[in-house]
mmCIF file of C-alpha atoms and ligand atoms in Angstrom:
data_model
loop_
_atom_site.group_PDB
_atom_site.id
_atom_site.type_symbol
_atom_site.label_atom_id
_atom_site.label_comp_id
_atom_site.label_asym_id
_atom_site.label_seq_id
_atom_site.Cartn_x
_atom_site.Cartn_y
_atom_site.Cartn_z
ATOM 1 C CA MET A 36 0.000 0.000 0.000
ATOM 2 C CA ASN A 37 2.927 2.324 0.568
ATOM 3 C CA SER A 38 3.422 4.709 -2.297
ATOM 4 C CA LYS A 39 6.850 6.043 -3.239
ATOM 5 C CA SER A 40 6.378 9.280 -1.315
ATOM 6 C CA ASP A 41 5.382 7.355 1.807
ATOM 7 C CA GLN A 42 8.593 5.395 1.533
ATOM 8 C CA GLY A 43 10.416 8.721 1.432
ATOM 9 C CA LEU A 44 8.667 9.671 4.647
ATOM 10 C CA ASP A 45 9.549 6.308 6.142
ATOM 11 C CA GLN A 46 13.201 6.890 5.407
ATOM 12 C CA PHE A 47 13.040 10.412 6.746
ATOM 13 C CA LEU A 48 11.488 9.204 9.995
ATOM 14 C CA PHE A 49 13.845 6.253 10.203
ATOM 15 C CA ARG A 50 16.902 8.507 9.970
ATOM 16 C CA PHE A 51 15.414 11.064 12.321
ATOM 17 C CA LEU A 52 14.718 8.483 15.034
ATOM 18 C CA GLU A 53 17.975 6.627 14.438
ATOM 19 C CA ASN A 54 19.997 9.820 14.894
ATOM 20 C CA ARG A 55 18.306 10.338 18.222
ATOM 21 C CA GLY A 56 19.121 6.969 19.664
ATOM 22 C CA ALA A 57 16.002 4.919 18.881
ATOM 23 C CA LEU A 58 16.281 1.151 18.393
ATOM 24 C CA LEU A 59 14.766 0.343 15.040
ATOM 25 C CA GLU A 60 13.655 -2.749 13.243
ATOM 26 C CA ARG A 61 12.338 -2.822 9.731
ATOM 27 C CA TYR A 62 9.577 -5.063 8.527
ATOM 28 C CA GLU A 63 7.728 -5.105 5.261
ATOM 29 C CA GLY A 64 5.949 -1.818 4.748
ATOM 30 C CA GLY A 65 7.366 -0.011 7.759
ATOM 31 C CA PHE A 66 9.379 -0.305 10.933
ATOM 32 C CA GLU A 67 9.120 -0.521 14.681
ATOM 33 C CA ALA A 68 10.911 1.879 16.976
ATOM 34 C CA LEU A 69 11.843 1.739 20.620
ATOM 35 C CA LEU A 70 12.472 5.322 21.682
ATOM 36 C CA PRO A 71 14.629 6.633 24.506
ATOM 37 C CA GLU A 72 12.370 8.008 27.231
ATOM 38 C CA ALA A 73 13.380 11.624 26.638
ATOM 39 C CA LEU A 74 12.579 11.355 22.937
ATOM 40 C CA SER A 75 9.192 9.762 23.512
ATOM 41 C CA ASP A 76 8.397 12.549 26.004
ATOM 42 C CA LEU A 77 9.520 15.166 23.531
ATOM 43 C CA LEU A 78 7.434 13.737 20.697
ATOM 44 C CA LYS A 79 4.570 12.884 23.044
ATOM 45 C CA VAL A 80 4.245 9.325 21.713
ATOM 46 C CA PRO A 81 4.638 5.947 23.473
ATOM 47 C CA GLU A 82 8.151 4.533 23.745
ATOM 48 C CA HIS A 83 7.236 1.640 21.474
ATOM 49 C CA ILE A 84 5.768 2.811 18.183
ATOM 50 C CA ARG A 85 5.181 1.466 14.722
ATOM 51 C CA ILE A 86 5.573 3.505 11.571
ATOM 52 C CA GLY A 87 3.998 2.621 8.241
ATOM 53 C CA ASP A 88 1.766 -0.348 7.401
ATOM 54 C CA GLY A 89 1.755 -3.708 9.075
ATOM 55 C CA ALA A 90 -1.458 -3.926 11.051
ATOM 56 C CA ASP A 91 -0.510 -7.527 11.795
ATOM 57 C CA SER A 92 2.746 -6.885 13.588
ATOM 58 C CA GLY A 93 1.193 -7.691 16.928
ATOM 59 C CA LEU A 94 1.689 -4.356 18.616
ATOM 60 C CA ASN A 95 -1.938 -3.756 19.371
ATOM 61 C CA GLY A 96 -2.520 -0.932 21.756
ATOM 62 C CA GLN A 97 0.967 0.456 21.314
ATOM 63 C CA ALA A 98 0.779 0.969 17.607
ATOM 64 C CA PHE A 99 1.164 4.386 16.183
ATOM 65 C CA ALA A 100 -1.056 4.703 13.149
ATOM 66 C CA GLY A 101 -1.028 7.294 10.432
ATOM 67 C CA TYR A 102 1.309 10.075 9.476
ATOM 68 C CA GLY A 103 -1.124 12.935 9.685
ATOM 69 C CA SER A 104 -0.806 13.364 13.411
ATOM 70 C CA PRO A 105 0.865 16.159 15.322
ATOM 71 C CA PHE A 106 3.750 13.707 15.728
ATOM 72 C CA LEU A 107 5.119 14.369 12.293
ATOM 73 C CA ASP A 108 4.424 18.058 12.436
ATOM 74 C CA ARG A 109 6.676 18.291 15.453
ATOM 75 C CA ILE A 110 9.633 16.781 13.706
ATOM 76 C CA LEU A 111 12.203 19.128 12.333
ATOM 77 C CA GLU A 112 15.282 17.912 10.655
ATOM 78 C CA ILE A 113 18.134 20.334 11.039
ATOM 79 C CA VAL A 114 21.044 19.779 8.744
ATOM 80 C CA CYS A 115 24.133 21.785 9.526
ATOM 81 C CA GLY A 116 26.869 22.002 6.989
ATOM 82 C CA ASN A 117 29.822 24.349 7.168
ATOM 83 C CA ILE A 118 28.241 27.738 6.943
ATOM 84 C CA PRO A 119 30.346 30.868 7.202
ATOM 85 C CA LEU A 120 30.229 32.359 10.680
ATOM 86 C CA VAL A 121 30.813 36.104 10.798
ATOM 87 C CA SER A 122 31.757 37.814 14.036
ATOM 88 C CA CYS A 123 30.908 41.429 14.734
ATOM 89 C CA ARG A 124 30.009 43.880 17.450
ATOM 90 C CA LEU A 125 27.251 46.376 17.879
ATOM 91 C CA GLU A 126 27.690 49.562 19.882
ATOM 92 C CA VAL A 127 24.782 51.101 21.737
ATOM 93 C CA ASP A 128 24.437 54.750 22.730
ATOM 94 C CA TYR A 129 22.879 54.249 26.085
ATOM 95 C CA LEU A 130 22.627 51.517 28.699
ATOM 96 C CA LYS A 131 19.792 51.704 31.169
ATOM 97 C CA SER A 132 20.862 51.725 34.805
ATOM 98 C CA ARG A 133 17.578 51.722 36.725
ATOM 99 C CA GLY A 134 14.032 50.389 36.549
ATOM 100 C CA PHE A 135 14.980 46.714 36.337
ATOM 101 C CA ASP A 136 12.635 45.734 39.180
ATOM 102 C CA ARG A 137 9.686 46.916 37.143
ATOM 103 C CA LEU A 138 10.876 45.012 34.056
ATOM 104 C CA ILE A 139 11.368 41.813 36.055
ATOM 105 C CA GLY A 140 7.846 42.163 37.470
ATOM 106 C CA GLU A 141 6.407 42.714 33.995
ATOM 107 C CA GLN A 142 8.251 39.891 32.259
ATOM 108 C CA PHE A 143 8.467 37.061 34.787
ATOM 109 C CA ARG A 144 6.408 35.351 37.457
ATOM 110 C CA PHE A 145 8.323 33.265 39.972
ATOM 111 C CA TYR A 146 6.185 30.565 41.483
ATOM 112 C CA LYS A 147 6.436 30.506 45.314
ATOM 113 C CA PHE A 148 9.675 32.524 45.257
ATOM 114 C CA THR A 149 10.239 36.203 45.920
ATOM 115 C CA GLY A 150 13.269 38.006 44.629
ATOM 116 C CA ARG A 151 15.399 41.078 44.895
ATOM 117 C CA ILE A 152 18.182 42.562 42.836
ATOM 118 C CA GLU A 153 21.540 41.955 44.446
ATOM 119 C CA ALA A 154 23.823 43.651 41.942
ATOM 120 C CA THR A 155 23.975 44.994 38.404
ATOM 121 C CA GLY A 156 26.919 45.516 36.084
ATOM 122 C CA THR A 157 27.713 46.007 32.424
ATOM 123 C CA THR A 158 29.281 43.281 30.343
ATOM 124 C CA ASN A 159 29.245 41.933 26.783
ATOM 125 C CA VAL A 160 27.012 39.117 25.621
ATOM 126 C CA HIS A 161 27.103 37.337 22.276
ATOM 127 C CA TYR A 162 23.986 36.769 20.249
ATOM 128 C CA LEU A 163 23.615 34.485 17.276
ATOM 129 C CA LEU A 164 21.658 35.753 14.301
ATOM 130 C CA LEU A 165 20.802 32.650 12.349
ATOM 131 C CA GLN A 166 19.256 32.481 8.923
ATOM 132 C CA CYS A 167 17.799 29.186 7.796
ATOM 133 C CA HIS A 168 16.301 27.869 4.625
ATOM 134 C CA TYR A 169 13.336 25.626 5.315
ATOM 135 C CA VAL A 170 11.364 23.202 3.184
ATOM 136 C CA ALA A 171 7.956 22.058 4.385
ATOM 137 C CA GLN A 172 6.841 18.968 2.508
ATOM 138 C CA SER A 173 3.356 17.653 2.220
ATOM 139 C CA ASP A 174 1.183 17.088 -0.839
ATOM 140 C CA GLU A 175 2.722 20.363 -1.930
ATOM 141 C CA GLN A 176 5.964 21.970 -0.938
ATOM 142 C CA LYS A 177 6.621 25.344 0.602
ATOM 143 C CA GLU A 178 10.022 26.827 1.148
ATOM 144 C CA GLY A 179 11.388 30.045 2.481
ATOM 145 C CA LEU A 180 13.715 31.728 4.913
ATOM 146 C CA VAL A 181 13.358 32.017 8.636
ATOM 147 C CA ARG A 182 15.631 34.150 10.790
ATOM 148 C CA LEU A 183 16.017 34.198 14.523
ATOM 149 C CA VAL A 184 18.281 35.548 17.247
ATOM 150 C CA LEU A 185 19.492 33.542 20.226
ATOM 151 C CA ASN A 186 21.401 34.534 23.322
ATOM 152 C CA CYS A 187 24.560 32.392 23.085
ATOM 153 C CA GLU A 188 24.995 32.126 26.856
ATOM 154 C CA THR A 189 21.529 30.991 27.814
ATOM 155 C CA GLY A 190 20.172 29.715 24.509
ATOM 156 C CA ALA A 191 17.104 31.949 24.869
ATOM 157 C CA TYR A 192 15.279 32.920 21.708
ATOM 158 C CA ILE A 193 14.796 36.684 21.528
ATOM 159 C CA PRO A 194 11.532 37.385 19.695
ATOM 160 C CA GLY A 195 11.468 40.617 17.730
ATOM 161 C CA MET A 196 15.240 41.123 17.782
ATOM 162 C CA VAL A 197 15.770 40.094 14.139
ATOM 163 C CA GLU A 198 13.522 42.896 12.939
ATOM 164 C CA ILE A 199 15.334 45.515 15.010
ATOM 165 C CA LEU A 200 18.768 44.286 13.929
ATOM 166 C CA SER A 201 17.690 44.375 10.277
ATOM 167 C CA ASP A 202 17.431 48.162 10.439
ATOM 168 C CA PRO A 203 20.062 49.323 7.912
ATOM 169 C CA LYS A 204 21.038 52.160 10.253
ATOM 170 C CA ARG A 205 22.453 49.623 12.700
ATOM 171 C CA ASP A 206 26.189 49.875 12.629
ATOM 172 C CA PHE A 207 27.920 46.503 12.871
ATOM 173 C CA GLN A 208 31.678 46.426 13.083
ATOM 174 C CA LEU A 209 33.274 43.274 11.826
ATOM 175 C CA LEU A 210 35.595 41.491 14.225
ATOM 176 C CA PRO A 211 38.283 38.919 13.519
ATOM 177 C CA LYS A 212 37.325 35.464 14.717
ATOM 178 C CA GLN A 213 37.219 35.531 18.522
ATOM 179 C CA LEU A 214 38.371 32.973 21.015
ATOM 180 C CA GLY A 215 35.318 31.028 22.132
ATOM 181 C CA ASP A 216 33.263 31.778 19.009
ATOM 182 C CA ASP A 217 32.999 28.086 18.166
ATOM 183 C CA LEU A 218 31.706 27.257 21.631
ATOM 184 C CA ARG A 219 29.168 30.081 21.511
ATOM 185 C CA TRP A 220 28.010 28.888 18.128
ATOM 186 C CA GLU A 221 27.617 25.314 19.331
ATOM 187 C CA ASN A 222 25.804 26.298 22.488
ATOM 188 C CA ALA A 223 23.352 28.480 20.592
ATOM 189 C CA LEU A 224 22.861 25.826 17.929
ATOM 190 C CA ALA A 225 22.083 23.194 20.553
ATOM 191 C CA HIS A 226 19.126 25.357 21.582
ATOM 192 C CA THR A 227 18.029 26.170 18.059
ATOM 193 C CA LYS A 228 15.659 23.311 17.343
ATOM 194 C CA VAL A 229 13.139 24.024 20.054
ATOM 195 C CA HIS A 230 13.019 27.716 19.132
ATOM 196 C CA LEU A 231 12.902 27.102 15.397
ATOM 197 C CA GLU A 232 9.576 25.395 15.899
ATOM 198 C CA GLU A 233 8.255 28.584 17.410
ATOM 199 C CA ALA A 234 9.866 30.828 14.808
ATOM 200 C CA LEU A 235 8.495 28.623 12.025
ATOM 201 C CA ARG A 236 4.999 28.296 13.412
ATOM 202 C CA GLY A 237 3.757 31.607 12.030
ATOM 203 C CA GLU A 238 5.699 31.159 8.813
ATOM 204 C CA ILE A 239 4.179 27.772 8.045
ATOM 205 C CA TYR A 240 0.723 28.421 9.482
ATOM 206 C CA PRO A 241 -1.032 29.314 6.180
ATOM 207 C CA PHE A 242 0.536 26.289 4.483
ATOM 208 C CA ARG A 243 -0.530 23.992 7.304
ATOM 209 C CA GLU A 244 -4.045 25.414 7.258
ATOM 210 C CA SER A 245 -4.260 24.940 3.503
ATOM 211 C CA MET A 246 -3.185 21.278 3.831
ATOM 212 C CA ARG A 247 -5.748 20.800 6.602
ATOM 213 C CA ARG A 248 -8.506 22.345 4.507
ATOM 214 C CA ARG A 249 -7.672 20.135 1.568
ATOM 215 C CA PHE A 250 -7.566 17.080 3.776
ATOM 216 C CA ARG A 251 -11.015 17.899 5.163
ATOM 217 C CA ARG A 252 -12.383 18.593 1.677
ATOM 218 C CA ASP A 253 -10.964 15.374 0.187
ATOM 219 C CA ALA A 254 -12.086 13.336 3.199
ATOM 220 C CA ALA A 255 -15.632 14.729 2.893
ATOM 221 C CA ASN A 256 -15.715 13.918 -0.832
ATOM 222 C CA LEU A 257 -14.428 10.447 -0.130
ATOM 223 C CA GLU A 258 -17.097 9.818 2.476
ATOM 224 C CA GLU A 259 -19.796 11.151 0.180
ATOM 225 C CA TYR A 260 -18.569 8.847 -2.588
ATOM 226 C CA TYR A 261 -18.635 5.772 -0.368
ATOM 227 C CA HIS A 262 -22.055 6.604 1.041
ATOM 228 C CA SER A 263 -23.603 6.889 -2.396
ATOM 229 C CA LEU A 264 -21.815 3.727 -3.491
ATOM 230 C CA LYS A 265 -23.325 1.919 -0.521
ATOM 231 C CA ARG A 266 -26.795 3.298 -1.306
ATOM 232 C CA GLU A 267 -26.481 2.204 -4.929
ATOM 233 C CA MET A 268 -25.365 -1.286 -4.014
ATOM 234 C CA GLU A 269 -28.206 -1.679 -1.525
ATOM 235 C CA LYS A 270 -30.684 -0.402 -4.072
ATOM 236 C CA SER A 271 -29.475 -2.845 -6.714
ATOM 237 C CA LEU A 272 -30.367 -5.675 -4.346
ATOM 238 C CA GLU A 273 -34.028 -4.683 -4.595
ATOM 239 C CA LYS A 274 -34.140 -5.618 -8.280
ATOM 240 C CA PRO A 275 -36.294 -8.698 -8.889
ATOM 241 C CA GLY A 276 -34.861 -11.956 -10.202
ATOM 242 C CA LEU A 277 -31.340 -11.837 -8.674
ATOM 243 C CA SER A 278 -29.724 -15.169 -7.904
ATOM 244 C CA GLU A 279 -28.902 -15.976 -4.273
ATOM 245 C CA ASP A 280 -25.187 -16.124 -5.081
ATOM 246 C CA LEU A 281 -25.261 -12.660 -6.573
ATOM 247 C CA ILE A 282 -27.142 -11.281 -3.569
ATOM 248 C CA ARG A 283 -24.639 -12.812 -1.128
ATOM 249 C CA ASP A 284 -21.726 -11.522 -3.168
ATOM 250 C CA ARG A 285 -23.087 -7.962 -3.212
ATOM 251 C CA LYS A 286 -23.868 -8.034 0.495
ATOM 252 C CA GLU A 287 -20.303 -9.104 1.249
ATOM 253 C CA LYS A 288 -18.935 -6.311 -0.909
ATOM 254 C CA THR A 289 -21.177 -3.762 0.799
ATOM 255 C CA ALA A 290 -20.014 -4.945 4.215
ATOM 256 C CA LEU A 291 -16.394 -4.305 3.228
ATOM 257 C CA LEU A 292 -17.001 -0.684 2.262
ATOM 258 C CA PRO A 293 -16.451 0.942 5.715
ATOM 259 C CA GLU A 294 -13.064 -0.751 6.013
ATOM 260 C CA GLU A 295 -12.055 0.414 2.562
ATOM 261 C CA LEU A 296 -13.180 3.941 3.378
ATOM 262 C CA ALA A 297 -11.088 3.963 6.567
ATOM 263 C CA ARG A 298 -8.038 2.831 4.624
ATOM 264 C CA LYS A 299 -8.492 5.487 1.954
ATOM 265 C CA ARG A 300 -8.939 8.096 4.663
ATOM 266 C CA ASP A 301 -5.648 7.026 6.253
ATOM 267 C CA ASP A 302 -3.946 7.441 2.888
ATOM 268 C CA LEU A 303 -5.270 10.990 2.692
ATOM 269 C CA PHE A 304 -4.021 11.658 6.205
ATOM 270 C CA GLN A 305 -0.552 10.637 5.137
ATOM 271 C CA LYS A 306 -0.739 12.643 1.961
ATOM 272 C CA TYR A 307 -1.418 15.905 3.778
ATOM 273 C CA SER A 308 0.867 15.553 6.795
ATOM 274 C CA ILE A 309 3.824 17.905 6.942
ATOM 275 C CA ALA A 310 7.529 17.276 7.425
ATOM 276 C CA VAL A 311 9.903 20.198 7.773
ATOM 277 C CA ARG A 312 13.577 20.283 6.926
ATOM 278 C CA VAL A 313 15.717 23.215 7.995
ATOM 279 C CA VAL A 314 19.186 24.086 6.751
ATOM 280 C CA PRO A 315 21.074 27.033 8.267
ATOM 281 C CA SER A 316 22.402 29.247 5.484
ATOM 282 C CA ALA A 317 24.057 32.164 7.277
ATOM 283 C CA ALA A 318 25.118 32.969 10.807
ATOM 284 C CA ARG A 319 26.431 36.048 12.533
ATOM 285 C CA LEU A 320 27.760 36.303 16.071
ATOM 286 C CA ILE A 321 27.066 39.746 17.470
ATOM 287 C CA ARG A 322 28.739 41.069 20.597
ATOM 288 C CA ILE A 323 26.523 43.548 22.392
ATOM 289 C CA PRO A 324 27.054 45.471 25.643
ATOM 290 C CA VAL A 325 24.336 44.543 28.138
ATOM 291 C CA VAL A 326 23.468 44.949 31.802
ATOM 292 C CA LYS A 327 23.759 41.804 33.861
ATOM 293 C CA ILE A 328 21.446 41.660 36.856
ATOM 294 C CA ILE A 329 22.134 39.313 39.741
ATOM 295 C CA TYR A 330 18.729 38.398 41.080
ATOM 296 C CA ARG A 331 18.392 36.531 44.357
ATOM 297 C CA LEU A 332 15.270 34.461 44.893
ATOM 298 C CA SER A 333 14.135 32.879 48.109
ATOM 299 C CA ALA A 334 11.329 30.733 49.470
ATOM 300 C CA GLY A 335 11.779 29.751 53.121
ATOM 301 C CA LYS A 336 15.277 28.327 53.401
ATOM 302 C CA SER A 337 15.669 27.793 49.647
ATOM 303 C CA GLN A 338 17.830 30.326 47.878
ATOM 304 C CA LYS A 339 18.538 30.623 44.192
ATOM 305 C CA THR A 340 20.496 33.215 42.264
ATOM 306 C CA LEU A 341 19.701 33.934 38.637
ATOM 307 C CA SER A 342 21.619 36.164 36.320
ATOM 308 C CA LEU A 343 19.284 38.134 34.088
ATOM 309 C CA ILE A 344 20.310 40.134 31.055
ATOM 310 C CA TYR A 345 18.979 43.525 30.072
ATOM 311 C CA ASN A 346 19.169 43.729 26.289
ATOM 312 C CA PRO A 347 19.583 47.308 24.993
ATOM 313 C CA VAL A 348 18.417 46.323 21.503
ATOM 314 C CA THR A 349 14.988 45.066 22.560
ATOM 315 C CA HIS A 350 14.868 47.319 25.659
ATOM 316 C CA SER A 351 13.784 44.337 27.709
ATOM 317 C CA LEU A 352 15.198 41.431 29.682
ATOM 318 C CA ASP A 353 16.197 38.392 27.667
ATOM 319 C CA PRO A 354 13.786 35.506 28.265
ATOM 320 C CA ILE A 355 14.590 32.878 30.876
ATOM 321 C CA VAL A 356 14.972 29.354 29.502
ATOM 322 C CA CYS A 357 13.564 26.149 31.020
ATOM 323 C CA GLN A 358 16.460 23.849 31.976
ATOM 324 C CA GLY A 359 14.268 20.867 31.136
ATOM 325 C CA CYS A 360 12.962 21.545 27.633
ATOM 326 C CA GLY A 361 14.867 24.658 26.564
ATOM 327 C CA LYS A 362 11.776 26.763 25.872
ATOM 328 C CA ASN A 363 11.460 30.408 26.824
ATOM 329 C CA ILE A 364 9.387 30.810 29.971
ATOM 330 C CA ARG A 365 7.416 33.561 31.668
ATOM 331 C CA ASP A 366 6.123 31.528 34.594
ATOM 332 C CA ILE A 367 9.119 30.141 36.386
ATOM 333 C CA TYR A 368 9.008 27.106 38.670
ATOM 334 C CA PHE A 369 11.740 25.422 40.690
ATOM 335 C CA CYS A 370 12.114 21.730 41.512
ATOM 336 C CA PRO A 371 13.520 20.685 44.938
ATOM 337 C CA HIS A 372 17.006 20.830 43.338
ATOM 338 C CA LEU A 373 16.259 24.380 42.243
ATOM 339 C CA HIS A 374 16.370 23.722 38.525
ATOM 340 C CA VAL A 375 14.663 26.480 36.567
ATOM 341 C CA LEU A 376 11.600 24.908 34.947
ATOM 342 C CA CYS A 377 8.475 25.588 32.932
ATOM 343 C CA SER A 378 5.117 24.467 34.312
ATOM 344 C CA SER A 379 5.065 21.161 32.411
ATOM 345 C CA CYS A 380 8.690 20.182 33.207
ATOM 346 C CA HIS A 381 7.956 21.111 36.820
ATOM 347 C CA LYS A 382 5.494 18.204 37.084
ATOM 348 C CA LYS A 383 8.443 15.824 36.779
ATOM 349 C CA CYS A 384 11.850 17.469 36.599
ATOM 350 C CA PRO A 385 13.624 15.955 33.552
ATOM 351 C CA LEU A 386 17.023 16.653 35.134
ATOM 352 C CA GLY A 387 16.553 14.260 38.039
ATOM 353 C CA ASN A 388 18.865 14.782 40.996
ATOM 354 C CA GLY A 389 21.877 16.016 39.106
ATOM 355 C CA GLU A 390 22.778 19.241 37.410
HETATM 356 ZN ZN1 ZN B 678 10.269 22.872 30.236
HETATM 357 ZN ZN1 ZN B 679 15.307 19.298 39.016
#
């Protein structure tokens, strides 16, 4: 039943899961995968899944059926070749020195903890401006560019910063390659995937909606077709003079129609699901003077110090990042080991007892 394009998807998924440590076993028409716990959490699927056909592989209850689920939409393949990395610095006219308490109150909510500013000081922070070419594949293909800025120290994604930096009046001074640039690049890149999903969401939204609409339209047509087919077949049984064999044969065929419809609907599901591939095409490390704020939080005997960064380009504090999933967070929770977590990672800290 697998068409050529489905096999392409199979291979794509196979490589994706293989690269992330899944144990895989092929069988005719698909494969089974045993995922590491972290990966199954990330993709929100069971640890034991089945991709492709093979309803008879004996994995009832654990089977993962169909491509058109959010599962595939979540997958991003990031392919990094050797792209030129340019280093530069950006001067700013003015660095704010007061009013950080208000900004902290506006931007963050610390669950159960209260905080106060212990110290502030100016320093330089590197940001990565990353430009990527993306290809979203479904029944049709959409491609384009997506650009985003990350704080190289924390891995936070800074929404809105690309637009401000694109202002031609911004004066970047090129720097020779700096010590530590490679590390900064790697650290930022390690955080890129989770943020790319967010940066791409708006970009791909119309495409995704169009695929969804077409799926719904085709599925409705398909159902209509099968309903009228069923009506016709039932009606033909009312004709006088049919042999018993013919009647039995037609009844059997009619009984098989719902199953056939379900299969065709699955095919449509696969046809309109979306896989996204992202290839970075340009990168720039930008050194910017910032204000670092040492912020001390406490709840009873628990104490935690965070270092926050005031970003003079966006005129706001850089987002705080969840240590569990790497997403930007507004509502900040702490586990008993004082890891900085989002509300969903807080339910079960993914970092366990260690760092
Ligand atoms: Zn999290
Ligand atoms: Zn923890």
